[in-house]
Short mmCIF file of N, CA and C in Angstrom, two decimals:
data_model
loop_
_atom_site.label_atom_id
_atom_site.label_comp_id
_atom_site.label_asym_id
_atom_site.label_seq_id
_atom_site.Cartn_x
_atom_site.Cartn_y
_atom_site.Cartn_z
N LEU A 1 0.87 -1.08 0.06
CA LEU A 1 0.01 -0.05 0.04
C LEU A 1 0.97 1.16 -0.08
N PRO A 2 0.61 2.35 -0.61
CA PRO A 2 1.20 3.50 -0.55
C PRO A 2 1.22 4.00 0.73
N VAL A 3 2.48 4.54 1.34
CA VAL A 3 2.59 5.17 2.60
C VAL A 3 3.29 6.44 2.47
N GLN A 4 3.15 6.97 1.34
CA GLN A 4 3.56 8.50 1.25
C GLN A 4 2.68 9.81 1.96
N TYR A 5 1.58 9.42 2.07
CA TYR A 5 0.61 10.29 3.10
C TYR A 5 1.02 10.41 4.33
N LYS A 6 0.70 11.53 4.91
CA LYS A 6 1.54 12.00 6.32
C LYS A 6 0.00 11.91 7.27
N ASP A 7 -1.01 11.58 6.67
CA ASP A 7 -2.19 11.65 7.60
C ASP A 7 -2.63 10.52 8.36
N GLU A 8 -3.73 10.25 8.65
CA GLU A 8 -4.13 9.04 9.44
C GLU A 8 -4.32 7.83 8.49
N VAL A 9 -4.66 8.02 7.23
CA VAL A 9 -4.77 7.24 6.12
C VAL A 9 -3.43 6.55 5.79
N GLY A 10 -2.25 7.53 5.63
CA GLY A 10 -0.81 6.84 5.42
C GLY A 10 -0.23 6.13 6.62
N LEU A 11 -0.63 6.66 7.78
CA LEU A 11 -0.30 5.68 8.95
C LEU A 11 -0.95 4.41 9.14
N LEU A 12 -2.34 4.36 8.58
CA LEU A 12 -3.00 3.23 8.47
C LEU A 12 -2.39 2.18 7.56
N MET A 13 -2.11 2.78 6.41
CA MET A 13 -1.43 1.86 5.44
C MET A 13 -0.25 1.40 5.86
N ALA A 14 0.59 2.28 6.31
CA ALA A 14 2.00 1.80 6.92
C ALA A 14 1.64 0.86 7.85
N ASN A 15 0.73 0.81 8.89
CA ASN A 15 0.68 -0.31 9.77
C ASN A 15 0.25 -1.51 9.01
N ILE A 16 -0.75 -1.37 8.11
CA ILE A 16 -1.16 -2.60 7.33
C ILE A 16 -0.05 -3.27 6.51
N ASN A 17 0.92 -2.57 6.10
CA ASN A 17 2.09 -3.02 5.36
C ASN A 17 2.94 -3.72 6.39
N TYR A 18 3.00 -3.23 7.56
CA TYR A 18 3.81 -3.92 8.68
C TYR A 18 3.14 -5.17 9.06
N VAL A 19 1.91 -5.32 9.27
CA VAL A 19 1.23 -6.70 9.67
C VAL A 19 1.18 -7.58 8.51
N ALA A 20 1.19 -7.04 7.21
CA ALA A 20 1.31 -8.11 6.13
C ALA A 20 2.57 -8.83 6.05
N ARG A 21 3.78 -7.81 6.46
CA ARG A 21 5.15 -8.33 6.30
C ARG A 21 5.31 -9.45 7.42
N CYS A 22 4.75 -9.13 8.75
CA CYS A 22 4.91 -9.98 9.74
C CYS A 22 4.21 -11.38 9.55
N LEU A 23 2.97 -11.26 9.02
CA LEU A 23 2.36 -12.52 8.52
C LEU A 23 2.99 -13.05 7.64
N GLU A 24 3.64 -12.80 6.58
CA GLU A 24 4.38 -13.38 5.39
C GLU A 24 5.47 -14.17 6.26
N GLU A 25 6.22 -13.39 6.99
CA GLU A 25 7.41 -13.99 7.86
C GLU A 25 6.90 -15.15 8.65
N HIS A 26 5.74 -15.05 9.14
CA HIS A 26 5.28 -16.09 10.11
C HIS A 26 4.95 -17.23 9.23
N LEU A 27 4.19 -17.12 8.18
CA LEU A 27 3.90 -18.26 7.10
C LEU A 27 5.09 -18.81 6.66
N GLN A 28 6.16 -18.15 6.27
CA GLN A 28 7.31 -18.75 5.79
C GLN A 28 7.97 -19.72 6.85
N ASN A 29 7.96 -18.90 8.26
CA ASN A 29 8.69 -19.85 9.29
C ASN A 29 7.78 -21.02 9.47
N THR A 30 6.57 -20.95 9.59
CA THR A 30 5.61 -22.03 9.68
C THR A 30 5.84 -23.08 8.79
N SER A 31 5.73 -22.85 7.45
CA SER A 31 6.09 -23.72 6.36
C SER A 31 7.40 -24.36 6.60
N GLN A 32 8.40 -23.67 6.92
CA GLN A 32 9.69 -24.27 7.22
C GLN A 32 9.81 -25.22 8.31
N ASN A 33 9.20 -24.78 9.36
CA ASN A 33 9.22 -25.66 10.75
C ASN A 33 8.44 -26.88 10.20
N ALA A 34 7.43 -26.75 9.42
CA ALA A 34 6.51 -28.05 9.33
C ALA A 34 7.32 -28.97 8.25
N ALA A 35 8.46 -28.71 7.61
CA ALA A 35 9.11 -29.49 6.69
C ALA A 35 10.33 -30.10 7.49
N PHE A 36 10.67 -29.78 8.81
CA PHE A 36 11.97 -30.08 9.22
C PHE A 36 11.50 -30.94 10.59
N ASP A 37 12.32 -32.08 10.94
CA ASP A 37 12.34 -32.72 12.04
C ASP A 37 12.92 -31.77 13.18
N HIS A 38 12.16 -31.48 14.16
CA HIS A 38 12.55 -30.39 15.34
C HIS A 38 13.93 -31.11 15.83
N LEU A 39 13.90 -32.19 16.09
CA LEU A 39 14.92 -32.78 16.73
C LEU A 39 16.34 -32.99 16.05
N THR A 40 16.44 -33.38 14.86
CA THR A 40 17.61 -33.51 13.99
C THR A 40 17.92 -32.38 13.15
N GLY A 41 17.06 -31.65 12.80
CA GLY A 41 17.24 -30.55 11.78
C GLY A 41 17.11 -31.05 10.41
N VAL A 42 16.99 -32.27 10.09
CA VAL A 42 16.77 -32.62 8.69
C VAL A 42 15.34 -32.77 8.39
N TYR A 43 15.00 -33.02 7.17
CA TYR A 43 13.52 -32.96 6.56
C TYR A 43 12.77 -34.05 7.44
N ASN A 44 11.53 -33.89 7.71
CA ASN A 44 10.89 -34.90 8.28
C ASN A 44 10.29 -36.14 7.22
N ARG A 45 9.58 -36.77 7.78
CA ARG A 45 9.13 -38.06 6.80
C ARG A 45 8.14 -37.37 5.71
N ARG A 46 7.17 -36.52 6.03
CA ARG A 46 6.27 -35.82 5.06
C ARG A 46 6.93 -34.97 3.90
N ALA A 47 8.04 -34.26 4.54
CA ALA A 47 8.88 -33.31 3.56
C ALA A 47 9.61 -34.19 2.65
N SER A 48 10.33 -35.27 3.34
CA SER A 48 11.02 -36.20 2.41
C SER A 48 10.45 -36.85 1.50
N GLU A 49 9.19 -37.31 1.78
CA GLU A 49 8.27 -38.08 0.68
C GLU A 49 8.23 -37.09 -0.33
N ASN A 50 7.89 -35.65 -0.02
CA ASN A 50 7.83 -34.80 -1.20
C ASN A 50 9.07 -34.47 -1.99
N ARG A 51 10.10 -34.53 -1.33
CA ARG A 51 11.61 -34.25 -1.85
C ARG A 51 11.97 -35.38 -2.62
N LEU A 52 11.36 -36.62 -2.39
CA LEU A 52 11.68 -37.82 -3.09
C LEU A 52 10.95 -37.73 -4.39
N ARG A 53 9.59 -37.27 -4.48
CA ARG A 53 9.00 -37.29 -5.67
C ARG A 53 9.75 -36.01 -6.60
N ASP A 54 10.14 -35.06 -5.98
CA ASP A 54 10.54 -33.95 -6.85
C ASP A 54 12.03 -34.33 -7.32
N SER A 55 12.81 -35.04 -6.47
CA SER A 55 14.29 -35.64 -6.89
C SER A 55 13.97 -36.59 -8.04
N ILE A 56 13.08 -37.38 -8.03
CA ILE A 56 13.03 -38.55 -9.18
C ILE A 56 12.50 -37.79 -10.61
N GLU A 57 11.61 -36.60 -10.41
CA GLU A 57 11.08 -35.97 -11.44
C GLU A 57 12.13 -35.15 -12.25
N LEU A 58 13.13 -34.77 -11.19
CA LEU A 58 14.36 -33.99 -11.72
C LEU A 58 15.05 -34.87 -12.44
N SER A 59 15.48 -36.04 -11.72
CA SER A 59 16.21 -36.86 -12.45
C SER A 59 15.74 -37.30 -13.84
N ARG A 60 14.55 -37.63 -13.85
CA ARG A 60 13.82 -38.05 -15.24
C ARG A 60 14.12 -36.88 -16.11
N ILE A 61 13.67 -35.56 -15.82
CA ILE A 61 13.87 -34.54 -16.67
C ILE A 61 15.15 -34.30 -17.28
N ARG A 62 16.26 -34.19 -16.37
CA ARG A 62 17.64 -34.07 -16.48
C ARG A 62 18.24 -35.17 -17.13
N GLN A 63 17.74 -36.48 -17.09
CA GLN A 63 18.15 -37.79 -17.34
C GLN A 63 19.60 -37.96 -16.78
N THR A 64 19.52 -37.82 -15.41
CA THR A 64 20.80 -37.95 -14.52
C THR A 64 20.42 -39.08 -13.62
N ALA A 65 21.65 -39.44 -12.94
CA ALA A 65 21.45 -40.52 -12.03
C ALA A 65 21.02 -40.12 -10.72
N LEU A 66 20.18 -40.84 -9.74
CA LEU A 66 19.87 -40.40 -8.57
C LEU A 66 19.85 -41.67 -7.81
N SER A 67 20.41 -41.41 -6.54
CA SER A 67 20.60 -42.88 -5.84
C SER A 67 20.03 -42.62 -4.19
N PHE A 68 19.80 -43.33 -3.56
CA PHE A 68 19.31 -43.42 -2.12
C PHE A 68 20.07 -44.13 -1.30
N ALA A 69 20.40 -43.74 -0.06
CA ALA A 69 20.90 -44.49 0.75
C ALA A 69 19.98 -44.30 2.04
N ILE A 70 19.59 -45.53 2.71
CA ILE A 70 18.91 -45.62 3.95
C ILE A 70 19.80 -46.22 5.00
N LEU A 71 19.74 -45.21 6.10
CA LEU A 71 20.62 -45.60 7.25
C LEU A 71 19.76 -45.96 8.38
N ASP A 72 20.22 -46.87 9.12
CA ASP A 72 19.54 -47.28 10.39
C ASP A 72 20.36 -47.45 11.70
N LEU A 73 20.39 -46.83 12.73
CA LEU A 73 21.05 -46.82 13.74
C LEU A 73 20.98 -48.18 14.45
N ASP A 74 22.20 -48.78 14.61
CA ASP A 74 21.76 -50.33 15.38
C ASP A 74 21.75 -50.02 16.98
N ASN A 75 20.80 -50.95 17.22
CA ASN A 75 20.72 -50.97 18.70
C ASN A 75 20.16 -49.57 19.28
N PHE A 76 19.49 -48.75 18.67
CA PHE A 76 18.84 -47.53 19.17
C PHE A 76 18.16 -47.70 20.42
N LYS A 77 16.96 -48.81 20.11
CA LYS A 77 16.10 -49.03 21.34
C LYS A 77 17.00 -49.42 22.63
N GLY A 78 18.06 -50.17 22.51
CA GLY A 78 18.77 -50.39 23.60
C GLY A 78 19.66 -49.35 24.41
N MET A 79 19.92 -48.15 23.48
CA MET A 79 20.61 -47.10 23.89
C MET A 79 19.48 -46.50 24.82
N ASN A 80 18.24 -46.07 24.22
CA ASN A 80 17.12 -45.61 24.94
C ASN A 80 16.88 -46.27 26.09
N ASP A 81 16.60 -47.63 26.37
CA ASP A 81 16.33 -48.38 27.26
C ASP A 81 17.35 -48.33 28.44
N THR A 82 18.80 -48.21 28.03
CA THR A 82 19.83 -48.29 28.94
C THR A 82 20.07 -46.81 29.56
N TYR A 83 20.27 -45.87 28.62
CA TYR A 83 20.69 -44.43 29.18
C TYR A 83 19.58 -43.51 29.20
N GLY A 84 18.33 -43.84 28.65
CA GLY A 84 17.20 -42.80 28.66
C GLY A 84 16.94 -42.06 27.21
N HIS A 85 15.77 -41.61 27.13
CA HIS A 85 15.43 -40.88 26.27
C HIS A 85 16.34 -39.63 25.80
N ASP A 86 16.66 -38.93 26.79
CA ASP A 86 17.41 -37.84 26.60
C ASP A 86 18.73 -37.90 25.84
N TYR A 87 19.47 -39.17 26.19
CA TYR A 87 20.45 -39.70 25.47
C TYR A 87 20.25 -40.01 24.06
N GLY A 88 18.97 -40.84 23.77
CA GLY A 88 18.66 -41.15 22.45
C GLY A 88 18.51 -39.93 21.64
N ASP A 89 17.75 -38.89 22.23
CA ASP A 89 17.70 -37.59 21.49
C ASP A 89 19.09 -37.12 21.05
N THR A 90 19.95 -37.23 22.22
CA THR A 90 21.64 -36.44 21.79
C THR A 90 21.96 -37.43 20.72
N VAL A 91 21.70 -38.71 20.55
CA VAL A 91 22.52 -39.56 19.39
C VAL A 91 21.88 -39.05 18.20
N LEU A 92 20.36 -38.96 18.31
CA LEU A 92 19.59 -38.59 16.88
C LEU A 92 20.19 -37.17 16.50
N ARG A 93 20.42 -36.15 17.37
CA ARG A 93 20.84 -34.96 17.07
C ARG A 93 22.26 -34.80 16.37
N TYR A 94 23.11 -35.85 16.90
CA TYR A 94 24.41 -36.01 16.64
C TYR A 94 24.35 -36.39 14.98
N VAL A 95 23.67 -37.53 14.78
CA VAL A 95 23.39 -38.20 13.42
C VAL A 95 22.86 -37.35 12.70
N GLY A 96 21.86 -36.48 12.84
CA GLY A 96 21.38 -35.49 12.07
C GLY A 96 22.39 -34.46 11.57
N GLU A 97 23.21 -34.13 12.44
CA GLU A 97 24.14 -33.09 12.14
C GLU A 97 25.34 -33.72 11.42
N LEU A 98 25.71 -34.99 11.83
CA LEU A 98 26.63 -35.48 10.86
C LEU A 98 26.32 -35.80 9.34
N LEU A 99 25.11 -36.12 9.25
CA LEU A 99 24.66 -36.31 7.76
C LEU A 99 24.53 -34.90 7.20
N ARG A 100 23.94 -33.86 7.78
CA ARG A 100 23.90 -32.75 7.23
C ARG A 100 25.25 -31.94 6.62
N GLN A 101 26.38 -32.49 7.60
CA GLN A 101 27.75 -31.70 7.10
C GLN A 101 28.24 -32.53 6.32
N ASN A 102 27.89 -33.79 5.89
CA ASN A 102 28.52 -34.74 5.12
C ASN A 102 27.81 -35.00 3.64
N VAL A 103 26.95 -34.50 3.34
CA VAL A 103 26.42 -34.45 1.92
C VAL A 103 26.49 -33.20 1.35
N ARG A 104 26.42 -33.25 0.09
CA ARG A 104 26.45 -31.95 -0.86
C ARG A 104 25.41 -31.24 -0.79
N ARG A 105 25.52 -30.07 -1.15
CA ARG A 105 24.21 -29.07 -1.27
C ARG A 105 23.23 -29.71 -2.34
N SER A 106 23.59 -30.18 -3.21
CA SER A 106 22.48 -30.65 -4.24
C SER A 106 21.89 -32.10 -3.66
N ASP A 107 22.33 -32.61 -2.57
CA ASP A 107 21.66 -33.81 -1.93
C ASP A 107 20.87 -33.24 -0.65
N TRP A 108 19.98 -34.11 -0.25
CA TRP A 108 19.25 -33.75 0.90
C TRP A 108 19.14 -35.03 1.80
N VAL A 109 18.76 -34.87 3.19
CA VAL A 109 18.77 -35.85 4.22
C VAL A 109 17.16 -35.55 4.93
N GLY A 110 16.76 -36.78 5.11
CA GLY A 110 15.39 -36.76 5.86
C GLY A 110 15.53 -37.98 6.98
N ARG A 111 14.67 -37.40 7.97
CA ARG A 111 14.29 -38.75 8.89
C ARG A 111 13.43 -39.38 8.69
N TRP A 112 13.34 -40.65 8.33
CA TRP A 112 12.42 -41.57 7.57
C TRP A 112 11.54 -42.23 8.88
N GLY A 113 12.05 -42.34 9.94
CA GLY A 113 11.45 -43.02 11.01
C GLY A 113 12.23 -42.78 12.20
N GLY A 114 11.85 -43.34 13.39
CA GLY A 114 12.47 -43.01 14.64
C GLY A 114 14.12 -43.03 14.54
N ASP A 115 14.67 -44.07 14.11
CA ASP A 115 16.11 -44.32 14.10
C ASP A 115 16.57 -44.34 12.63
N GLU A 116 15.82 -44.13 11.68
CA GLU A 116 16.06 -44.29 10.42
C GLU A 116 16.28 -42.87 9.72
N PHE A 117 17.26 -42.86 8.56
CA PHE A 117 17.44 -41.64 7.92
C PHE A 117 17.63 -42.04 6.44
N VAL A 118 17.08 -41.17 5.56
CA VAL A 118 17.22 -41.37 4.01
C VAL A 118 18.25 -40.16 3.43
N ILE A 119 19.00 -40.56 2.61
CA ILE A 119 19.74 -39.62 2.03
C ILE A 119 19.46 -39.79 0.49
N ALA A 120 19.16 -38.59 -0.27
CA ALA A 120 19.04 -38.63 -1.90
C ALA A 120 20.18 -38.04 -2.34
N ILE A 121 21.08 -38.82 -3.38
CA ILE A 121 22.23 -38.46 -3.70
C ILE A 121 22.07 -38.20 -5.16
N HIS A 122 22.35 -37.08 -5.82
CA HIS A 122 22.17 -36.85 -7.23
C HIS A 122 23.49 -37.24 -7.81
N GLY A 123 23.50 -38.55 -8.21
CA GLY A 123 24.50 -39.19 -8.87
C GLY A 123 24.40 -40.89 -8.74
N ASN A 124 25.20 -41.42 -9.38
CA ASN A 124 25.35 -42.80 -9.55
C ASN A 124 25.32 -43.70 -8.09
N GLU A 125 25.30 -45.02 -8.20
CA GLU A 125 25.49 -45.76 -6.95
C GLU A 125 26.98 -45.82 -6.54
N ASN A 126 27.85 -45.66 -7.29
CA ASN A 126 29.16 -45.63 -6.99
C ASN A 126 29.58 -44.34 -6.10
N GLU A 127 28.91 -43.25 -6.70
CA GLU A 127 29.10 -41.88 -5.72
C GLU A 127 28.30 -41.98 -4.61
N ALA A 128 27.18 -42.59 -4.59
CA ALA A 128 26.55 -42.79 -3.07
C ALA A 128 27.34 -43.46 -2.23
N MET A 129 27.95 -44.65 -2.71
CA MET A 129 28.42 -45.75 -1.89
C MET A 129 29.77 -44.96 -1.21
N ALA A 130 30.38 -44.08 -2.08
CA ALA A 130 31.66 -43.23 -1.72
C ALA A 130 31.15 -42.55 -0.47
N MET A 131 29.91 -41.73 -0.65
CA MET A 131 29.64 -40.75 0.37
C MET A 131 29.29 -41.57 1.61
N VAL A 132 28.55 -42.71 1.50
CA VAL A 132 28.08 -43.38 2.70
C VAL A 132 29.21 -43.94 3.34
N SER A 133 30.30 -44.51 2.66
CA SER A 133 31.49 -45.00 3.19
C SER A 133 32.21 -43.93 4.03
N ARG A 134 32.35 -42.71 3.80
CA ARG A 134 32.92 -41.81 4.53
C ARG A 134 32.09 -41.23 5.66
N ILE A 135 30.75 -41.44 5.47
CA ILE A 135 29.96 -41.27 6.69
C ILE A 135 30.22 -42.48 7.60
N CYS A 136 30.20 -43.80 7.23
CA CYS A 136 30.19 -45.02 8.12
C CYS A 136 31.81 -44.80 8.81
N GLU A 137 32.59 -44.25 8.07
CA GLU A 137 34.12 -44.19 8.78
C GLU A 137 34.07 -43.14 9.89
N ILE A 138 33.41 -42.07 9.64
CA ILE A 138 33.24 -41.19 10.62
C ILE A 138 32.59 -41.72 12.17
N VAL A 139 31.53 -42.43 11.72
CA VAL A 139 30.77 -43.01 12.62
C VAL A 139 31.71 -43.99 13.46
N ARG A 140 32.25 -44.73 12.88
CA ARG A 140 33.25 -45.82 13.36
C ARG A 140 34.40 -45.11 14.38
N ARG A 141 34.87 -44.00 13.90
CA ARG A 141 35.89 -43.34 14.62
C ARG A 141 35.35 -42.43 15.90
N GLU A 142 34.16 -42.05 15.90
CA GLU A 142 33.80 -41.15 17.01
C GLU A 142 32.86 -42.05 17.91
N SER A 143 32.74 -41.35 19.22
CA SER A 143 31.97 -41.97 20.01
C SER A 143 31.22 -40.83 20.76
N ILE A 144 30.04 -41.27 21.51
CA ILE A 144 29.21 -40.01 22.16
C ILE A 144 29.24 -40.40 23.70
N LEU A 145 29.46 -39.31 24.60
CA LEU A 145 29.61 -39.49 26.09
C LEU A 145 28.21 -39.99 26.47
N ALA A 146 28.02 -41.04 27.09
CA ALA A 146 26.76 -41.33 27.89
C ALA A 146 26.49 -40.85 29.14
N PRO A 147 25.45 -40.99 29.80
CA PRO A 147 25.13 -40.41 31.04
C PRO A 147 25.92 -40.91 32.21
N ASP A 148 26.57 -42.15 31.94
CA ASP A 148 27.31 -42.77 32.94
C ASP A 148 28.74 -42.49 32.80
N GLN A 149 29.02 -41.54 31.87
CA GLN A 149 30.40 -41.01 31.57
C GLN A 149 31.04 -42.13 30.80
N SER A 150 30.64 -43.05 30.27
CA SER A 150 31.22 -43.89 29.39
C SER A 150 31.01 -43.53 27.94
N PHE A 151 32.01 -43.72 27.01
CA PHE A 151 31.94 -43.41 25.61
C PHE A 151 31.49 -44.38 24.85
N GLN A 152 30.27 -44.15 24.30
CA GLN A 152 29.70 -45.21 23.37
C GLN A 152 29.83 -45.22 21.79
N ARG A 153 29.99 -46.19 21.27
CA ARG A 153 30.40 -46.10 20.06
C ARG A 153 29.08 -46.33 19.19
N LEU A 154 28.59 -45.70 17.99
CA LEU A 154 27.46 -46.03 17.43
C LEU A 154 27.77 -47.09 16.05
N SER A 155 26.88 -47.66 15.70
CA SER A 155 27.22 -48.53 14.50
C SER A 155 25.74 -48.00 13.63
N ILE A 156 25.87 -48.38 12.40
CA ILE A 156 24.77 -48.11 11.56
C ILE A 156 24.68 -49.12 10.41
N SER A 157 23.67 -49.45 10.05
CA SER A 157 23.28 -50.45 8.89
C SER A 157 22.81 -49.50 7.70
N VAL A 158 23.35 -49.69 6.34
CA VAL A 158 23.35 -48.88 5.45
C VAL A 158 22.81 -49.89 4.26
N GLY A 159 21.82 -49.23 3.51
CA GLY A 159 21.54 -49.78 2.05
C GLY A 159 21.71 -48.73 1.10
N VAL A 160 22.33 -48.87 -0.09
CA VAL A 160 22.37 -47.95 -1.14
C VAL A 160 21.63 -48.41 -2.41
N CYS A 161 21.04 -47.59 -3.00
CA CYS A 161 20.75 -48.18 -4.56
C CYS A 161 20.46 -46.88 -5.49
N GLU A 162 20.45 -47.37 -6.74
CA GLU A 162 20.32 -46.30 -7.67
C GLU A 162 19.00 -46.37 -8.35
N TRP A 163 18.20 -45.26 -8.22
CA TRP A 163 16.88 -45.18 -8.76
C TRP A 163 16.99 -45.68 -10.11
N ASN A 164 15.98 -46.27 -10.58
CA ASN A 164 15.85 -47.03 -12.08
C ASN A 164 14.39 -46.79 -12.33
N GLU A 165 13.98 -46.26 -13.56
CA GLU A 165 12.46 -46.18 -13.82
C GLU A 165 12.10 -47.50 -14.07
#
């Protein structure tokens, strides 16, 4: 709305513009929050399903390779049962951050289930395997401090496949 008027109408228009901008920002934040898993910071299941469809369509259009990796944390239920859900949340946050930091900008990560993650990799199965191998190597090297002050090593089971029409 035009705000050049210096009377009550101009002030009203300026206020309406302000409210409209605030609502737009709120809608954008809500949309973004609805797409991401609050704990891990990666796409949630619903957003992952949408990204999956988009990635497949883009791969079809561009006629490029598209691969997927499914990662499952081994013995996650046991960690939750032994050390509590706060520790389980710590582990999930760690894995989410690890995955986000080790995928390319063109790829994406989603939390598929409780302790399952999916990575869409714009590339062939060999490229996907190389990426997943690097991630597995990091997981093998590092450990996470548990509530009893012990260091716990994580292990993950991984499957990789190349999408094919």
